[in-house]
Short mmCIF file of C-alpha atoms and ligand atoms in Angstrom, two decimals:
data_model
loop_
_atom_site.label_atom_id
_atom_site.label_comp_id
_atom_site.label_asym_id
_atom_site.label_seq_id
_atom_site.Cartn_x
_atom_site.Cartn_y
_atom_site.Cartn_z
CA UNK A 12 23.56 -17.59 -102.58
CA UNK A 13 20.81 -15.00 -103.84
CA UNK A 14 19.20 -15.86 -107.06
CA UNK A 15 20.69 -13.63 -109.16
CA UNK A 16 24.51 -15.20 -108.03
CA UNK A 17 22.72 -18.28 -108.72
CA UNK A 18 21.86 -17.14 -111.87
CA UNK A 19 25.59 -16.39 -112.63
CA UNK A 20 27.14 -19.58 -111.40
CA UNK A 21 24.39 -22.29 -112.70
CA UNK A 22 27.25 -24.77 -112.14
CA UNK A 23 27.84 -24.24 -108.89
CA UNK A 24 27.13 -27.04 -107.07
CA UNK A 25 24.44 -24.99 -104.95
CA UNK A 26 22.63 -23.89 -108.15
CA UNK A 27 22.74 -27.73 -109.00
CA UNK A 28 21.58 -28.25 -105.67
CA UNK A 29 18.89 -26.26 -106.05
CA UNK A 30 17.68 -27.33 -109.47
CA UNK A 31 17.85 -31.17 -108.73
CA UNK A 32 17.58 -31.55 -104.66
CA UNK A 33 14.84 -31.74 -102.44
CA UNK A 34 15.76 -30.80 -98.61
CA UNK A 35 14.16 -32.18 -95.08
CA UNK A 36 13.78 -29.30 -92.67
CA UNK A 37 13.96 -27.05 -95.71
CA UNK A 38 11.87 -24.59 -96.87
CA UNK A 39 11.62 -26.28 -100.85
CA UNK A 40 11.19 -23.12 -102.98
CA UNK A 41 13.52 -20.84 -100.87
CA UNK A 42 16.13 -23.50 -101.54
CA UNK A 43 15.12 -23.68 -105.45
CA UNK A 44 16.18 -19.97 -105.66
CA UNK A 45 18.59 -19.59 -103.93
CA UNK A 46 20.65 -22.87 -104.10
CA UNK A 47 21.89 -25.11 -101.25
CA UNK A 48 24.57 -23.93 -98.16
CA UNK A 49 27.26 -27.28 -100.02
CA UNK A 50 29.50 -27.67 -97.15
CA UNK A 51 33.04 -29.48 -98.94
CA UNK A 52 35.54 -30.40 -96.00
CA UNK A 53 35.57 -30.12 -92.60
CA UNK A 54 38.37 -30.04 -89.98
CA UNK A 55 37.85 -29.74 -86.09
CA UNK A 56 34.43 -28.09 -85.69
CA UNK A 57 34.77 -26.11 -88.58
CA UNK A 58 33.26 -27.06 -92.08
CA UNK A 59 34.11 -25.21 -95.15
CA UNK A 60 32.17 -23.73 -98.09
CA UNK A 61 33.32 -24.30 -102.20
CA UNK A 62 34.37 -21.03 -101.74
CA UNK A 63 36.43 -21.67 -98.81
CA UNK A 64 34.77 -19.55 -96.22
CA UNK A 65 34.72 -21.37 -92.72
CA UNK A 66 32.27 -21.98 -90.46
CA UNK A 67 31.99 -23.28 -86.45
CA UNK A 68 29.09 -25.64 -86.34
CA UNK A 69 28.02 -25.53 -83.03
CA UNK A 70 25.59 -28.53 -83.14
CA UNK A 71 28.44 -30.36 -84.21
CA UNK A 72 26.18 -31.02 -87.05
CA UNK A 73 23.01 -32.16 -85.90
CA UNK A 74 24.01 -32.72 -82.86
CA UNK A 75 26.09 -36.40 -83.40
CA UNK A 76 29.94 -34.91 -84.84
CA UNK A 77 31.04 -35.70 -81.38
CA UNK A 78 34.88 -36.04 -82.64
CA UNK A 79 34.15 -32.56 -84.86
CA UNK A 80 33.96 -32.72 -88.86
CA UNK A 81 37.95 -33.93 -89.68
CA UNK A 82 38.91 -37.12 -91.04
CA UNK A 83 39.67 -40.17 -88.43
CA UNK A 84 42.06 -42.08 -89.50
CA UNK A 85 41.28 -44.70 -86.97
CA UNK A 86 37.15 -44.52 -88.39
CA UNK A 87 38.18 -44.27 -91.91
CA UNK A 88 40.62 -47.85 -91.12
CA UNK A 89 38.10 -49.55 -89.15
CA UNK A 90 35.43 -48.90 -92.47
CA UNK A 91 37.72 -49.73 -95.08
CA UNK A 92 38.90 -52.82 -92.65
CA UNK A 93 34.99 -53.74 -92.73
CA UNK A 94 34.44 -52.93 -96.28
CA UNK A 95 37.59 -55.16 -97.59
CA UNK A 96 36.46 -58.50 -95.44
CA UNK A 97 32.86 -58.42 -95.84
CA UNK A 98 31.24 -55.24 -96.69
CA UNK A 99 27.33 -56.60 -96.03
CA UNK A 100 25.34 -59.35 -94.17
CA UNK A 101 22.29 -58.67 -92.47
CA UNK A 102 20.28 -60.09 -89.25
CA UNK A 103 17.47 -61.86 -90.78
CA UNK A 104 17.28 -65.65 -90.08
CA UNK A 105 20.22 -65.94 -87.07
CA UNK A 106 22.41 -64.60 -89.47
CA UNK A 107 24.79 -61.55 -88.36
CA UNK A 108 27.97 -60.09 -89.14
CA UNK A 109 30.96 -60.32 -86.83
CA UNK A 110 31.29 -56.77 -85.53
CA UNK A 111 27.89 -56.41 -84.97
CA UNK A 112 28.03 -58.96 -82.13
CA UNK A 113 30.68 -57.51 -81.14
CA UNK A 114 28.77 -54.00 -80.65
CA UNK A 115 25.69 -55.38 -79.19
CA UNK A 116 27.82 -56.88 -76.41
CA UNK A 117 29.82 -53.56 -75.96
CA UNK A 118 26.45 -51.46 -75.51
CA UNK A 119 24.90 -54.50 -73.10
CA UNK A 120 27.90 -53.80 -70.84
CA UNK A 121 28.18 -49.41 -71.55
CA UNK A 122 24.79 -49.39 -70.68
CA UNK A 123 23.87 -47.53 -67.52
CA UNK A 124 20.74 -49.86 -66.27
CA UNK A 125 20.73 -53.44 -66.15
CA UNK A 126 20.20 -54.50 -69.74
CA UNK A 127 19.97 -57.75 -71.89
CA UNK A 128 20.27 -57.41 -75.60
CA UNK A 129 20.47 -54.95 -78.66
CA UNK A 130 18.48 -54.62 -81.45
CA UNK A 131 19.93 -52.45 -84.66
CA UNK A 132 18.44 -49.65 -86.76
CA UNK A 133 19.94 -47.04 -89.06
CA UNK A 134 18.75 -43.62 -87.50
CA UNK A 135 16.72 -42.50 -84.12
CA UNK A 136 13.60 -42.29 -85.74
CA UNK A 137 13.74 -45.54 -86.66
CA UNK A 138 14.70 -46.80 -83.42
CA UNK A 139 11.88 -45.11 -81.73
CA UNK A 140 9.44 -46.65 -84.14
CA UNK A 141 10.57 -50.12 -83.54
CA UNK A 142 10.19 -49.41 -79.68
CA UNK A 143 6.67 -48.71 -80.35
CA UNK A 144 6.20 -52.14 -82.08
CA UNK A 145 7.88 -53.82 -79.62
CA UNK A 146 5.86 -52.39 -76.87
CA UNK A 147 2.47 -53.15 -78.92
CA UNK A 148 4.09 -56.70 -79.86
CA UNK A 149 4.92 -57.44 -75.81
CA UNK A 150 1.57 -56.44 -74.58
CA UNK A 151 -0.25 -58.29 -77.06
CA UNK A 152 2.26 -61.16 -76.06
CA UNK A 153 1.62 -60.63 -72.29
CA UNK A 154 -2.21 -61.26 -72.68
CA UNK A 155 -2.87 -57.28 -72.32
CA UNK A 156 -3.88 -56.24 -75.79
CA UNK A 157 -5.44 -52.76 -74.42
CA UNK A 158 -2.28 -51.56 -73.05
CA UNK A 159 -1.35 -49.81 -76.28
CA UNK A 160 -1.46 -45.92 -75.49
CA UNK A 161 2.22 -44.16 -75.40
CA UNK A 162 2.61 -41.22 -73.55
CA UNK A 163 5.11 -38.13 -74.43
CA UNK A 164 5.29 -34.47 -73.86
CA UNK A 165 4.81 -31.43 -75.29
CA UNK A 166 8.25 -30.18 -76.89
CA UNK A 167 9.54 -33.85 -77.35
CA UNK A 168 11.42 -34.50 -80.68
CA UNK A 169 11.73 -38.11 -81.11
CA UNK A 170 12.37 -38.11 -85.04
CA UNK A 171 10.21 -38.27 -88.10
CA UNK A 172 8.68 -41.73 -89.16
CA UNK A 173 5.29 -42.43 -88.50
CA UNK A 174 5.16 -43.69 -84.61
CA UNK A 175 8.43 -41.02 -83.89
CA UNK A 176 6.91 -37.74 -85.96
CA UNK A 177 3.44 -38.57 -83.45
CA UNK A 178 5.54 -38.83 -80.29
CA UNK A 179 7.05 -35.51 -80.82
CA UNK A 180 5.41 -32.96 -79.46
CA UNK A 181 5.92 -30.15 -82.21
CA UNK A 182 3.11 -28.92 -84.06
CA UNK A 183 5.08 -28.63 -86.82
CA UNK A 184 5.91 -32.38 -87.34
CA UNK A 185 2.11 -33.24 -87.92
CA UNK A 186 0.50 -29.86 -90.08
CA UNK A 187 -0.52 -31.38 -93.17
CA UNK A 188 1.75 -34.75 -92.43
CA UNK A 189 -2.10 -36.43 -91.04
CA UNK A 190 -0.41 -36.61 -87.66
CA UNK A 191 -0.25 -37.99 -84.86
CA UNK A 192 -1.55 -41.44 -85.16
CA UNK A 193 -4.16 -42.60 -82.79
CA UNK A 194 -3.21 -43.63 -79.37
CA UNK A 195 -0.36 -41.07 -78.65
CA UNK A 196 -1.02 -39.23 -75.66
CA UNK A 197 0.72 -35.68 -74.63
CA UNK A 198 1.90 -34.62 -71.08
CA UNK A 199 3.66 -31.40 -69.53
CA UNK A 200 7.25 -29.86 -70.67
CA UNK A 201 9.02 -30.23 -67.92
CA UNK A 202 10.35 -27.02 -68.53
CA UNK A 203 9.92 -24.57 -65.15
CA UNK A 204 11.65 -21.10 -66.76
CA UNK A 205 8.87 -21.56 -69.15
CA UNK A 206 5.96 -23.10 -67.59
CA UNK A 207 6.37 -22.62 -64.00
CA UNK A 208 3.54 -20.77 -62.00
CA UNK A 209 4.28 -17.29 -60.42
CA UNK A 210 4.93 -18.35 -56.87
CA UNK A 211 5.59 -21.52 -57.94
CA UNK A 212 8.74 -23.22 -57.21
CA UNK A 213 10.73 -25.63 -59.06
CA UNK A 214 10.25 -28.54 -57.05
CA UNK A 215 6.36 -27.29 -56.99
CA UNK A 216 6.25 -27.35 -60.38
CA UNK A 217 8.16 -30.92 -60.59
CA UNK A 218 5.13 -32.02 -58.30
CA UNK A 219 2.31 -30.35 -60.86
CA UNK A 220 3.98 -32.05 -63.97
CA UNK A 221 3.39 -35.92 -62.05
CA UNK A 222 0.80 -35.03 -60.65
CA UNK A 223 -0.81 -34.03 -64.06
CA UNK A 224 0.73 -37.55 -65.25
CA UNK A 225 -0.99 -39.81 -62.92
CA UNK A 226 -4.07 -37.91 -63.70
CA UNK A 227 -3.67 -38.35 -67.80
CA UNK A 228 -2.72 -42.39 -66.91
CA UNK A 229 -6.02 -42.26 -64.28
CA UNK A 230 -8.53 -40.51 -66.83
CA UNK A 231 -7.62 -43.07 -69.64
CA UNK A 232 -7.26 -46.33 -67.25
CA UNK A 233 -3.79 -47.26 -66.10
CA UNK A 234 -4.76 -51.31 -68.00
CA UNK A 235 -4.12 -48.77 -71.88
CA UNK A 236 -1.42 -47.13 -71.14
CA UNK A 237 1.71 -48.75 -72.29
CA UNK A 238 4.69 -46.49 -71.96
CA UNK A 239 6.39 -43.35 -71.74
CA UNK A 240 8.93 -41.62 -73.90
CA UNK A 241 11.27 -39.32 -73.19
CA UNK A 242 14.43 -37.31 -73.78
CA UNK A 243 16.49 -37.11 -70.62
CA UNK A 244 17.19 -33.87 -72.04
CA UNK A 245 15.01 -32.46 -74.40
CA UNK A 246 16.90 -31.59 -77.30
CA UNK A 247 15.14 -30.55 -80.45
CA UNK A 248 12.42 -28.62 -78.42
CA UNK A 249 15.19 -26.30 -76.95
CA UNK A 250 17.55 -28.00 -74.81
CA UNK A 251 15.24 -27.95 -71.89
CA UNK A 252 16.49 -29.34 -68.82
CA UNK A 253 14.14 -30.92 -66.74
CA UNK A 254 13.30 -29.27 -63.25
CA UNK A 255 14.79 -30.34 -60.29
CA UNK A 256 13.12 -33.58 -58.57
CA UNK A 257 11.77 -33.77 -62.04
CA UNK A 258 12.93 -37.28 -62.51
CA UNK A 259 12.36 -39.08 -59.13
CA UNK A 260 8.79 -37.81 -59.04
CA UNK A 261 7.64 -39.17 -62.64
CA UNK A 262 9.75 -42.55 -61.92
CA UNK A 263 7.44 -43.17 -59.25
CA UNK A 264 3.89 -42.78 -61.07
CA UNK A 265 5.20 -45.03 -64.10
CA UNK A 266 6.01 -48.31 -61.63
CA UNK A 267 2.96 -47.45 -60.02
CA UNK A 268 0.95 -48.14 -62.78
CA UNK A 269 3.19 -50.52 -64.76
CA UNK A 270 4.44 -48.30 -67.85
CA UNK A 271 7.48 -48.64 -69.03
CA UNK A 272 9.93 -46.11 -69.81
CA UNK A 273 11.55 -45.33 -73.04
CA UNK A 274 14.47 -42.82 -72.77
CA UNK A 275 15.81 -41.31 -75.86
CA UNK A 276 19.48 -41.15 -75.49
CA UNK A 277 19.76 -40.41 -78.99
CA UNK A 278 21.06 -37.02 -78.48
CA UNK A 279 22.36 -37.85 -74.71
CA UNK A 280 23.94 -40.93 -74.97
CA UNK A 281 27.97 -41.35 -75.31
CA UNK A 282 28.95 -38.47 -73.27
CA UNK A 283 27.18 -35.25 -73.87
CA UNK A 284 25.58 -34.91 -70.43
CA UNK A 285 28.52 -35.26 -68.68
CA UNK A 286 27.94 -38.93 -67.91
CA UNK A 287 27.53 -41.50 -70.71
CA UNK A 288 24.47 -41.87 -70.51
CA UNK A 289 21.39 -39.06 -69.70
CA UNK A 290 19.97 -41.64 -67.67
CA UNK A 291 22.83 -41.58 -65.33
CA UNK A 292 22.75 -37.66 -65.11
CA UNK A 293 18.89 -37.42 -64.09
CA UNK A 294 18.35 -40.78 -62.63
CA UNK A 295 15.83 -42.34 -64.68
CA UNK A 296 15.04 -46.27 -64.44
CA UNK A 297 14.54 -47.06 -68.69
CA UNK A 298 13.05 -50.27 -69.84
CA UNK A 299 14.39 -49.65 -73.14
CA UNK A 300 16.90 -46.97 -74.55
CA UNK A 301 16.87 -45.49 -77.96
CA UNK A 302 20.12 -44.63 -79.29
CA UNK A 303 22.15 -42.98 -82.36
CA UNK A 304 24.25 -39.99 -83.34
CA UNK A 305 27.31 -40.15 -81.33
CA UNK A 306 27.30 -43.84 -81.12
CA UNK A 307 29.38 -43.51 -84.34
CA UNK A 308 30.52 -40.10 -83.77
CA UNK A 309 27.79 -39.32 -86.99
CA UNK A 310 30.07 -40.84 -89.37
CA UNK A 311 27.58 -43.67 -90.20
CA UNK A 312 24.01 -44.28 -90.13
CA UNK A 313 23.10 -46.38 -86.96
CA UNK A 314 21.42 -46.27 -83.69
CA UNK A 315 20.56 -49.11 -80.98
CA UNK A 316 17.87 -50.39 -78.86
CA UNK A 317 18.67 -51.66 -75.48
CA UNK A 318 15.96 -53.87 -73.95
CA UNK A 319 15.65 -54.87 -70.54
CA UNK A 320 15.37 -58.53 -69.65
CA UNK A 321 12.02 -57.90 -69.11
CA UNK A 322 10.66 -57.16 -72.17
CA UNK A 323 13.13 -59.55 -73.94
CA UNK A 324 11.38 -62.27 -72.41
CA UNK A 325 7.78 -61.26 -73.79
CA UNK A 326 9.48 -60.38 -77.45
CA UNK A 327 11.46 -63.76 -77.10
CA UNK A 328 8.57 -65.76 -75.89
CA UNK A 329 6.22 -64.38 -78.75
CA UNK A 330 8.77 -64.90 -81.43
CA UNK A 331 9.11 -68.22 -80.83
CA UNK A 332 5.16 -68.70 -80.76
CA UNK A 333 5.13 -66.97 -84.32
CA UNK A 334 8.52 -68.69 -85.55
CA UNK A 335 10.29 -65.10 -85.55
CA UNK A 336 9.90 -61.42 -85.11
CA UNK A 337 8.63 -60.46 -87.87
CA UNK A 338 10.19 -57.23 -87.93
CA UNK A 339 13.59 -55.97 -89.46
CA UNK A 340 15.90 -53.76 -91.68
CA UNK A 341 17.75 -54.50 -94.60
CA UNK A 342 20.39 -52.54 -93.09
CA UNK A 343 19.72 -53.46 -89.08
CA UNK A 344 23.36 -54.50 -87.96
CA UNK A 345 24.79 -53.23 -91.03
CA UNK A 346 28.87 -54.49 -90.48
CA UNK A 347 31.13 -51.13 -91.99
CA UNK A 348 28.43 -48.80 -89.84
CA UNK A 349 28.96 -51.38 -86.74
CA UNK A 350 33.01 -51.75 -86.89
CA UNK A 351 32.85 -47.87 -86.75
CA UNK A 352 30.34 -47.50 -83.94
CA UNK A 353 32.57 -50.29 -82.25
CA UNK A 354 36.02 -47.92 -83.52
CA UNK A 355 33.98 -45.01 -82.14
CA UNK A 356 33.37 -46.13 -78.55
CA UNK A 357 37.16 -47.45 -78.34
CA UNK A 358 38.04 -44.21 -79.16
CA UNK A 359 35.77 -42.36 -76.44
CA UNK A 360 37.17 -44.60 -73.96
CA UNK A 361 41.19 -44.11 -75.42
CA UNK A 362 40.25 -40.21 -74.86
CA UNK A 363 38.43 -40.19 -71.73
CA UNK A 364 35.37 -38.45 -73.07
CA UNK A 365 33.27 -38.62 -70.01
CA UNK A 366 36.35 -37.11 -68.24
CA UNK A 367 36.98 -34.87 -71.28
CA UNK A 368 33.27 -33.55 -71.04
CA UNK A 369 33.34 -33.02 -67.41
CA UNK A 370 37.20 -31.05 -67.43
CA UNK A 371 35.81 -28.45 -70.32
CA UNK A 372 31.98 -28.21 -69.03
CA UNK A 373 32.94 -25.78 -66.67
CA UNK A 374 34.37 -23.27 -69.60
CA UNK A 375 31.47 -23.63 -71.56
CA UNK A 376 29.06 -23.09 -68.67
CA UNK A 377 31.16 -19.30 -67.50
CA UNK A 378 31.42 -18.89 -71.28
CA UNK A 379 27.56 -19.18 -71.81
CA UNK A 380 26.50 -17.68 -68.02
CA UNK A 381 28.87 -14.24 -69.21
CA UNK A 382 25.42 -13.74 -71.61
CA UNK A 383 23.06 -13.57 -68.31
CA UNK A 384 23.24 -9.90 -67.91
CA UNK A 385 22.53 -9.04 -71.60
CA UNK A 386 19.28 -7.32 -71.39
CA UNK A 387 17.61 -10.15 -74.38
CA UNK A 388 18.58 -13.27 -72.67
CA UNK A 389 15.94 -14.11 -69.85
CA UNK A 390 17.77 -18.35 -69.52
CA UNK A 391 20.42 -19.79 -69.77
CA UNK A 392 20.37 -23.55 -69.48
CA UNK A 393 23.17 -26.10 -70.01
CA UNK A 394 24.49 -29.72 -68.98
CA UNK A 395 27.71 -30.85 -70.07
CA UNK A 396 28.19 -30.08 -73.40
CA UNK A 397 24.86 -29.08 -74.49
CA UNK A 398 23.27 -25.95 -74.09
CA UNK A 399 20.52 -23.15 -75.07
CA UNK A 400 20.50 -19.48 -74.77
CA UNK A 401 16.92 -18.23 -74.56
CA UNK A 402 15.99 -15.09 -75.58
CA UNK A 403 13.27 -12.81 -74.21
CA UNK A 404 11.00 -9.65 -74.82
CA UNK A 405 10.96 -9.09 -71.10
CA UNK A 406 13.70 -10.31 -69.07
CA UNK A 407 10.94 -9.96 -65.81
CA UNK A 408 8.05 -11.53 -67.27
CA UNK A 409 9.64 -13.99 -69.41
CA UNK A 410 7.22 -12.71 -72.41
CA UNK A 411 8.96 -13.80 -75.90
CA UNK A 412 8.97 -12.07 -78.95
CA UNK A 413 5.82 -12.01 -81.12
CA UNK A 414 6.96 -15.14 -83.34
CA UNK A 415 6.28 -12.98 -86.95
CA UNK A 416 9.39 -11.25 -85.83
CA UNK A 417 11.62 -14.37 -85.96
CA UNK A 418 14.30 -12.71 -83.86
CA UNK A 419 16.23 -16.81 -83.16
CA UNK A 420 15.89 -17.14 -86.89
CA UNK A 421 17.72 -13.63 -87.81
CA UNK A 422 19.93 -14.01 -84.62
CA UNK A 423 21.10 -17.22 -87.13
CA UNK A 424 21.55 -14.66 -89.89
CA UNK A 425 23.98 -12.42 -88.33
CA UNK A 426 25.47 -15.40 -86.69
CA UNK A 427 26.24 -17.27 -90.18
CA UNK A 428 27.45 -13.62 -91.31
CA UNK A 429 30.11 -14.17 -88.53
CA UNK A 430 30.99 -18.02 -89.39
CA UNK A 431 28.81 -19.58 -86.94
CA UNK A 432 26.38 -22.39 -87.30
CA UNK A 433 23.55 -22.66 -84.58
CA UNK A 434 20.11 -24.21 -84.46
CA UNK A 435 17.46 -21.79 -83.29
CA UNK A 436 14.45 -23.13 -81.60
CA UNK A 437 12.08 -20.23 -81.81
CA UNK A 438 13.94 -18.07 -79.72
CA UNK A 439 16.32 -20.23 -77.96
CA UNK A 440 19.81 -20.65 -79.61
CA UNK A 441 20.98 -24.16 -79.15
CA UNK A 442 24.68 -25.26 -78.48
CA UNK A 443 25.94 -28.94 -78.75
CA UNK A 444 29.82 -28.40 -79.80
CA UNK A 445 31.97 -31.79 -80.66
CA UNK A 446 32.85 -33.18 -77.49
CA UNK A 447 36.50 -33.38 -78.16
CA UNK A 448 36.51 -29.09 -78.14
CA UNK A 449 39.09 -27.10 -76.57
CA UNK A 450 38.55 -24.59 -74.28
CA UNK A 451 39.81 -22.11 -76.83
CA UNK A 452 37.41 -23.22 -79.30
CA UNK A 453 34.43 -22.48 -77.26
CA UNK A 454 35.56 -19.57 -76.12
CA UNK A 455 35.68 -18.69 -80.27
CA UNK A 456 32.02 -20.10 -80.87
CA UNK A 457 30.33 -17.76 -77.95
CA UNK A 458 32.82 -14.77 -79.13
CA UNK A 459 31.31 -15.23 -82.82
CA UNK A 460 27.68 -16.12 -81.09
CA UNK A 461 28.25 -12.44 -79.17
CA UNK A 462 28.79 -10.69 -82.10
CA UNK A 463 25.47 -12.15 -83.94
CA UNK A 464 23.35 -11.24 -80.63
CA UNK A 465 24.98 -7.85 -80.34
CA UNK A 466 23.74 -7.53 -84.33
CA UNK A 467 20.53 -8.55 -83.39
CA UNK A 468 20.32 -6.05 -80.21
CA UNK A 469 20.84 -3.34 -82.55
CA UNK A 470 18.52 -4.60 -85.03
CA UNK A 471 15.49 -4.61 -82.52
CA UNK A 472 16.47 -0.93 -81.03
CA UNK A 473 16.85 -0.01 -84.77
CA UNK A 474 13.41 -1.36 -85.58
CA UNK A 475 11.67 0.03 -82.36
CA UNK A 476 11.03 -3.47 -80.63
CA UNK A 477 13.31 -2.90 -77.75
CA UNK A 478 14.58 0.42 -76.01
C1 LIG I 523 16.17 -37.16 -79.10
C2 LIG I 523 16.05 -37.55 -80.55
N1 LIG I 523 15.41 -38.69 -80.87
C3 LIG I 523 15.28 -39.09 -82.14
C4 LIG I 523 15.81 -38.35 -83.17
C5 LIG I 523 15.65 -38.81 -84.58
O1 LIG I 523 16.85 -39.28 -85.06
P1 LIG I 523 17.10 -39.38 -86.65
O2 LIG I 523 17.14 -37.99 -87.17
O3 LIG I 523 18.41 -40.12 -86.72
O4 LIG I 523 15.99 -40.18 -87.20
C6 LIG I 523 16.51 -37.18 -82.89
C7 LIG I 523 17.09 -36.37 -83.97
O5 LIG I 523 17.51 -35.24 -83.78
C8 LIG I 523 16.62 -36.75 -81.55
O6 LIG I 523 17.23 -35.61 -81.23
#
């Protein structure tokens, strides 16, 4: 809505949106004009507008609508089933609510490395931070109090509370937020398209990224550094798919000098990669996996921590010497979010997902390859059901677009204009479509998603930046 619409409609629920809400991710005084995008119903991958226009969301959200943005009746029974027997208990004290036993036991057996128990929180962020304090907590508890420092890369999005905002590895997470904390360490993208050397080749580059790795964990003493996190695919910061021998390469430098590994499935887990977990597509070795989103489809707040046996021994150990863990939510284990999460992975098994992924990857990868040859795209990068679409000044050089000219952001413009939702991350346009999509629904996101870069292709020869 412009302002003067606004102006016109002051009961609108965006005018009221903008008079009384304030927005994460949002630029504050844009959205006080102008009023908020209110998004009413949604049905399949397409959420609707007061007005009833309709829109594909091709992040299925923010990345988690895994089933799309209709009712399910099987979610909806399984919360109202919860809500009529007991509708809260918590963890604290031994205490715990019967489905959430039930989900930590489902997890211990989904997950894709050896792992022991689960520990609850209500979003990734959240999750991520309590890794951090368990890692502190377990090396104070192993007798190594110095082993503190976290490692994480550049382009990393691992959420927005304290220890998660300072692990991600976007400038614009800690301007003006007094960020990162002390302690965090950065390493390489493991992005070649982008970082590659000319000459260089992928493998090369896979090399230069651990090799830069063991000489960060050298230069600071391998007795401080604690762990690594990381996004088997990193989402947020573009879906950037890690170069080839990536993986095996940086596995080897973290047991060589004792660091354990964190992966953040929160956008991987349950599916998306084509396997259900990230960890299974790239081959890492976790310690401990972060988890959310799709673990209830994004209907309800929750995510997990799985914990090797490992480091349950050193958090069980020093519990017991301080009579607890002194650590915990009001809402960790919450019992309607856990009966769905549990609802939500019956259903991915009753459907196959993993199967599911793997049958309609192959339509979204010709779907998303037909945009090669179009002279703005220089890569095009996708896994399963997630994918990025990067576009490019100079399709030889790579070079991007000077940023002032926000070509992803007004690629979004003419993409909403055509009833299509899609993150951009500078330049790259980001594609994470519910998992349970047809092939004829893709094929209608990328045909909407053509006509917005087609708009923008004439924009830029309009305004001179392109011939
Ligand atoms: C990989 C990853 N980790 C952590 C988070 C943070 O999760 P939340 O927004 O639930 O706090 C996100 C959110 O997008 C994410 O993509």
């Amino acid at each position: 809505m412009n302002a003067s619409t606004m102006a016109a409609r002051p009961n609108s629920l965006a005018a009221r949106d903008g008079a009384y809400h304030f927005h994460g991710y949002t630029n504050a005084l844009k959205n006080e004009q102008e009023g908020g995008f209110v998004v009413v119903r949604g049905d399949g991958p397409f959420v609707y507008t007061e007005e009833g226009k309709e829109y594909f969301d091709g992040l299925s959200g923010l990345w988690c609508c895994s089933l799309g943005f209709g009712p399910q009746p099987r979610l909806v029974e399984a919360a109202k089933k919860q809500m009529e027997t007991l509708p809260f208990y918590h963890t604290f004290t031994q205490k715990v609510a019967a489905p959430v036993v039930e989900l930590a036991e489902k997890l211990v057996q989904l997950a894709p490395v050896p792992m022991s128990k689960a520990y609850f929180c209500n979003s990734g962020s959240e999750a991520n931070d309590t890794a951090v304090k368990m890692i502190w907590y377990l090396n104070n508890a192993l007798g190594r109090p110095q082993k503190k420092k976290i490692i994480a890369r550049v382009k990393a999005y691992h959420g927005v509370t304290v220890a998660a905002a300072s692990l991600t590895g976007l400038p614009a997470l800690h301007n003006d937020f007094d960020l990162p904390i002390a302690g965090i360490l950065r390493t390489d993208c493991p992005h070649y398209y982008r970082f590659g050397e000319a000459g260089e080749s992928e493998e090369a580059f896979a090399t230069r990224c651990a090799d830069n790795l063991e000489r960060l964990i050298l230069a600071e003493g391998p007795e401080t550094i604690a762990a690594f996190f990381a996004e088997p695919v990193q989402g947020a910061g573009g879906v950037v798919i890690p170069a080839k021998t990536y993986w095996e390469k940086i596995t080897a430098i973290l047991k060589k000098y004792d660091v354990l590994l964190v992966a953040d499935e929160v956008i991987c887990g349950f599916g998306r990669t084509g396997n259900w977990w990230g960890t299974q597509t790239f081959g890492l070795q976790p310690d401990i996996i972060t988890t959310a989103k799709q673990l209830s489809a994004g209907q309800l707040p929750i995510a997990a921590i799985l914990i090797n046996q490992r480091v349950f021994e050193a958090l069980r150990d020093n519990s017991n010497k301080h009579g607890g863990f002194a650590h915990g939510l009001t809402y960790s284990g919450h019992p309607v979010a856990s009966a769905v999460a549990l609802e939500t992975l019956k259903i991915y098994e009753d459907l196959r997902i993993v199967d599911h992924v793997r049958s309609i990857a192959p339509h979204f990868a010709r779907e998303m390859d037909a945009f090669s040859d179009h002279p703005l795209v220089g890569e095009v990068r996708k896994v399963g059901l997630v994918g990025a679409i990067e576009l490019v000044k100079d399709k030889k050089t790579h070079a991007s677009f000077d940023p002032k000219l926000a070509v992803g952001p007004t690629l979004v413009k003419f993409a909403h204009e055509h009833g299509l939702i899609v993150r951009p991350v500078i330049d790259s346009l980001c594609f994470c479509p519910p998992m349970v999509s047809t092939e004829a629904q893709l094929t209608d996101m990328f045909g909407r998603f053509g006509r917005a870069l087609k708009d923008t292709h004439d924009w830029l020869k309009r305004e001179g930046h392109v011939a």
